Short mmCIF file of C-alpha atoms in Angstrom, two decimals:
data_model
loop_
_atom_site.label_atom_id
_atom_site.label_comp_id
_atom_site.label_asym_id
_atom_site.label_seq_id
_atom_site.Cartn_x
_atom_site.Cartn_y
_atom_site.Cartn_z
CA MET A 1 -43.05 267.89 71.97
CA GLY A 2 -40.45 265.16 71.30
CA GLY A 3 -39.32 266.98 68.15
CA LEU A 4 -38.79 270.21 70.11
CA ALA A 5 -36.79 268.45 72.81
CA ASP A 6 -34.75 266.55 70.18
CA GLU A 7 -33.95 269.76 68.34
CA ASN A 8 -32.82 271.47 71.56
CA ASP A 9 -30.71 268.40 72.50
CA ARG A 10 -29.14 268.42 69.03
CA ARG A 11 -28.20 272.08 69.16
CA ILE A 12 -27.49 272.85 72.82
CA GLU A 13 -24.71 271.25 74.95
CA GLU A 14 -25.97 268.63 77.39
CA ASP A 15 -25.19 270.86 80.38
CA GLY A 16 -26.85 273.86 78.72
CA SER A 17 -23.62 275.85 78.78
CA ASP A 18 -23.44 276.72 75.08
CA VAL A 19 -24.69 276.10 71.58
CA ARG A 20 -23.01 273.05 70.02
CA ASP A 21 -20.48 273.63 67.26
CA ASN A 22 -22.60 271.50 64.90
CA ALA A 23 -25.81 273.42 65.61
CA SER A 24 -25.49 274.86 62.09
CA PRO A 25 -23.03 274.43 59.21
CA LEU A 26 -22.07 278.13 59.49
CA LEU A 27 -21.34 277.87 63.22
CA ARG A 28 -19.24 274.75 62.70
CA LYS A 29 -17.24 276.56 59.97
CA LEU A 30 -16.71 279.70 62.10
CA ARG A 31 -15.66 277.82 65.22
CA THR A 32 -13.22 275.71 63.20
CA GLU A 33 -11.86 278.91 61.73
CA LEU A 34 -11.46 280.38 65.21
CA ARG A 35 -9.58 277.32 66.49
CA ASN A 36 -7.33 277.10 63.44
CA GLY A 37 -6.82 280.80 63.18
CA GLY A 38 -5.81 281.06 66.82
CA ALA A 39 -3.16 278.43 66.27
CA ARG A 40 -1.93 280.25 63.12
CA VAL A 41 -1.63 283.50 65.07
CA ARG A 42 0.33 281.82 67.88
CA ASP A 43 2.61 280.11 65.38
CA GLU A 44 3.26 283.34 63.53
CA LEU A 45 3.94 285.25 66.71
CA ALA A 46 6.37 282.55 67.82
CA ARG A 47 8.10 282.76 64.41
CA VAL A 48 8.39 286.55 64.72
CA ALA A 49 9.68 286.24 68.31
CA ARG A 50 12.35 283.74 67.22
CA SER A 51 13.84 286.06 64.58
CA SER A 52 17.21 287.40 65.69
CA ASP A 53 16.30 291.09 65.34
CA VAL A 54 13.11 290.76 67.37
CA GLN A 55 14.55 288.30 69.92
CA ASP A 56 17.03 290.95 71.16
CA ALA A 57 14.19 293.47 71.54
CA LEU A 58 12.00 291.30 73.72
CA GLN A 59 11.61 292.01 77.42
CA GLU A 60 10.12 288.58 78.01
CA SER A 61 10.17 285.39 75.91
CA PHE A 62 6.51 284.47 76.47
CA LEU A 63 3.48 285.77 74.61
CA ALA A 64 1.19 288.18 76.40
CA GLU A 65 -2.33 289.37 75.68
CA ARG A 66 -3.67 292.89 75.68
CA GLY A 67 -7.14 293.92 74.62
CA GLY A 68 -7.91 290.31 73.70
CA ARG A 69 -5.08 290.24 71.18
CA PRO A 70 -1.79 288.35 71.52
CA VAL A 71 1.24 290.65 71.74
CA LEU A 72 4.95 290.57 72.39
CA ALA A 73 6.53 292.26 75.43
CA VAL A 74 9.10 294.57 73.85
CA ARG A 75 11.71 296.71 75.58
CA ALA A 76 10.63 300.35 75.02
CA SER A 77 14.18 301.23 74.04
CA ALA A 78 14.02 298.67 71.18
CA ARG A 79 10.55 299.55 69.93
CA SER A 80 11.75 300.22 66.38
CA LYS A 81 12.92 296.61 65.99
CA VAL A 82 9.34 295.33 66.25
CA PRO A 83 7.04 297.10 63.80
CA GLY A 84 3.45 296.77 64.86
CA VAL A 85 0.61 298.20 66.92
CA VAL A 86 1.35 299.14 70.51
CA HIS A 87 -1.60 298.04 72.66
CA ASP A 88 -0.29 298.88 76.12
CA ALA A 89 2.77 299.79 78.22
CA SER A 90 3.95 298.49 81.56
CA SER A 91 3.45 300.66 84.62
CA THR A 92 7.17 301.52 84.50
CA GLY A 93 7.06 302.34 80.84
CA GLN A 94 10.01 299.98 80.23
CA THR A 95 7.90 297.47 78.36
CA LEU A 96 5.57 297.98 75.40
CA PHE A 97 3.06 295.31 74.36
CA VAL A 98 3.25 295.18 70.58
CA GLU A 99 1.13 293.30 68.10
CA PRO A 100 3.49 292.77 65.17
CA PHE A 101 2.13 293.80 61.77
CA ALA A 102 2.69 290.17 60.66
CA VAL A 103 -0.30 289.07 62.77
CA VAL A 104 -2.55 292.13 62.73
CA GLU A 105 -4.57 290.94 59.69
CA LEU A 106 -4.80 287.39 61.06
CA ASN A 107 -6.14 288.77 64.33
CA ASN A 108 -8.57 291.06 62.53
CA ARG A 109 -9.99 288.03 60.69
CA LEU A 110 -10.29 286.17 63.98
CA ALA A 111 -12.20 289.12 65.52
CA GLU A 112 -14.55 289.10 62.55
CA ALA A 113 -15.07 285.34 62.80
CA ALA A 114 -15.78 285.66 66.53
CA ALA A 115 -18.37 288.38 65.89
CA ASP A 116 -19.95 286.26 63.12
CA ALA A 117 -20.06 283.25 65.46
CA ARG A 118 -21.78 285.33 68.20
CA GLU A 119 -24.36 286.44 65.66
CA GLU A 120 -24.96 282.87 64.51
CA VAL A 121 -25.38 281.71 68.11
CA GLU A 122 -27.91 284.49 68.70
CA ARG A 123 -29.79 283.52 65.52
CA ILE A 124 -29.91 279.82 66.60
CA LEU A 125 -31.10 280.71 70.10
CA ALA A 126 -33.81 283.01 68.68
CA GLU A 127 -34.90 280.24 66.39
CA LEU A 128 -35.17 277.72 69.24
CA SER A 129 -36.93 280.27 71.42
CA SER A 130 -39.47 280.92 68.73
CA ALA A 131 -40.16 277.21 68.38
CA VAL A 132 -40.76 276.98 72.15
CA ALA A 133 -42.99 280.08 72.07
CA ALA A 134 -45.05 278.61 69.27
CA ARG A 135 -45.84 275.63 71.48
CA SER A 136 -46.30 277.51 74.76
CA ASP A 137 -49.95 276.53 75.23
CA ALA A 138 -49.16 272.83 74.77
CA LEU A 139 -46.09 273.13 76.98
CA GLN A 140 -48.11 274.83 79.75
CA MET A 141 -50.75 272.07 79.60
CA LEU A 142 -47.96 269.46 79.71
CA VAL A 143 -46.40 271.07 82.79
CA GLU A 144 -49.77 271.24 84.56
CA SER A 145 -50.62 267.64 83.68
CA THR A 146 -47.24 266.49 84.87
CA GLY A 147 -47.75 268.36 88.15
CA ALA A 148 -51.15 266.78 88.65
CA LEU A 149 -49.74 263.33 87.96
CA ASP A 150 -46.86 263.94 90.32
CA LEU A 151 -49.25 265.04 93.06
CA ALA A 152 -51.43 261.95 92.61
CA LEU A 153 -48.37 259.68 92.77
CA ALA A 154 -47.13 261.47 95.86
CA CYS A 155 -50.53 261.10 97.56
CA GLY A 156 -50.58 257.34 96.70
CA GLY A 157 -47.05 256.86 98.02
CA LEU A 158 -47.94 258.68 101.28
CA SER A 159 -51.13 256.67 101.63
CA ARG A 160 -49.16 253.45 101.22
CA ALA A 161 -46.64 254.65 103.83
CA TRP A 162 -49.55 255.37 106.20
CA ARG A 163 -50.89 251.82 105.62
CA GLY A 164 -53.76 252.78 103.40
CA ALA A 165 -54.93 255.91 105.20
CA PRO A 166 -56.59 258.33 102.76
CA VAL A 167 -54.52 261.30 101.73
CA GLU A 168 -56.14 264.38 100.23
CA SER A 169 -54.53 267.40 98.63
CA SER A 170 -55.83 270.90 98.87
CA ASP A 171 -54.54 271.96 95.48
#
């Protein structure tokens, strides 16, 4: 059972919140790509936003997000100055949220990498689950034995607290 526990510890975060980046070479590669790609997208968007033509068209100077994709808040009247995909509009219609064409392909690759990473996590979890299932009889016996040992120790501790009085369990 030690090998099973070691394998789970190696591949799952200590708090159980996620699969570790280094759970597989592919997952490490994909998560690195996601981190680096996200930075490239933000850098490219900032570069686009700093260009003089686009800067005049922006409603706000900060980056926004719509549909999980980073976008620029562009004044509707200046839409033609920022070629790209419109993802949303403000409630007043004065602002359009545009993903510039310069980052569309970068974002598409990030979306693909995120999907691939989710698939790899599912594969790893299925593999770990199969390993646990293959040892289910031994694990059940281990749990029952541990419970019996715990009960015996608890009875002994209670007996000692009662100054040697016998303690019996009705398990």
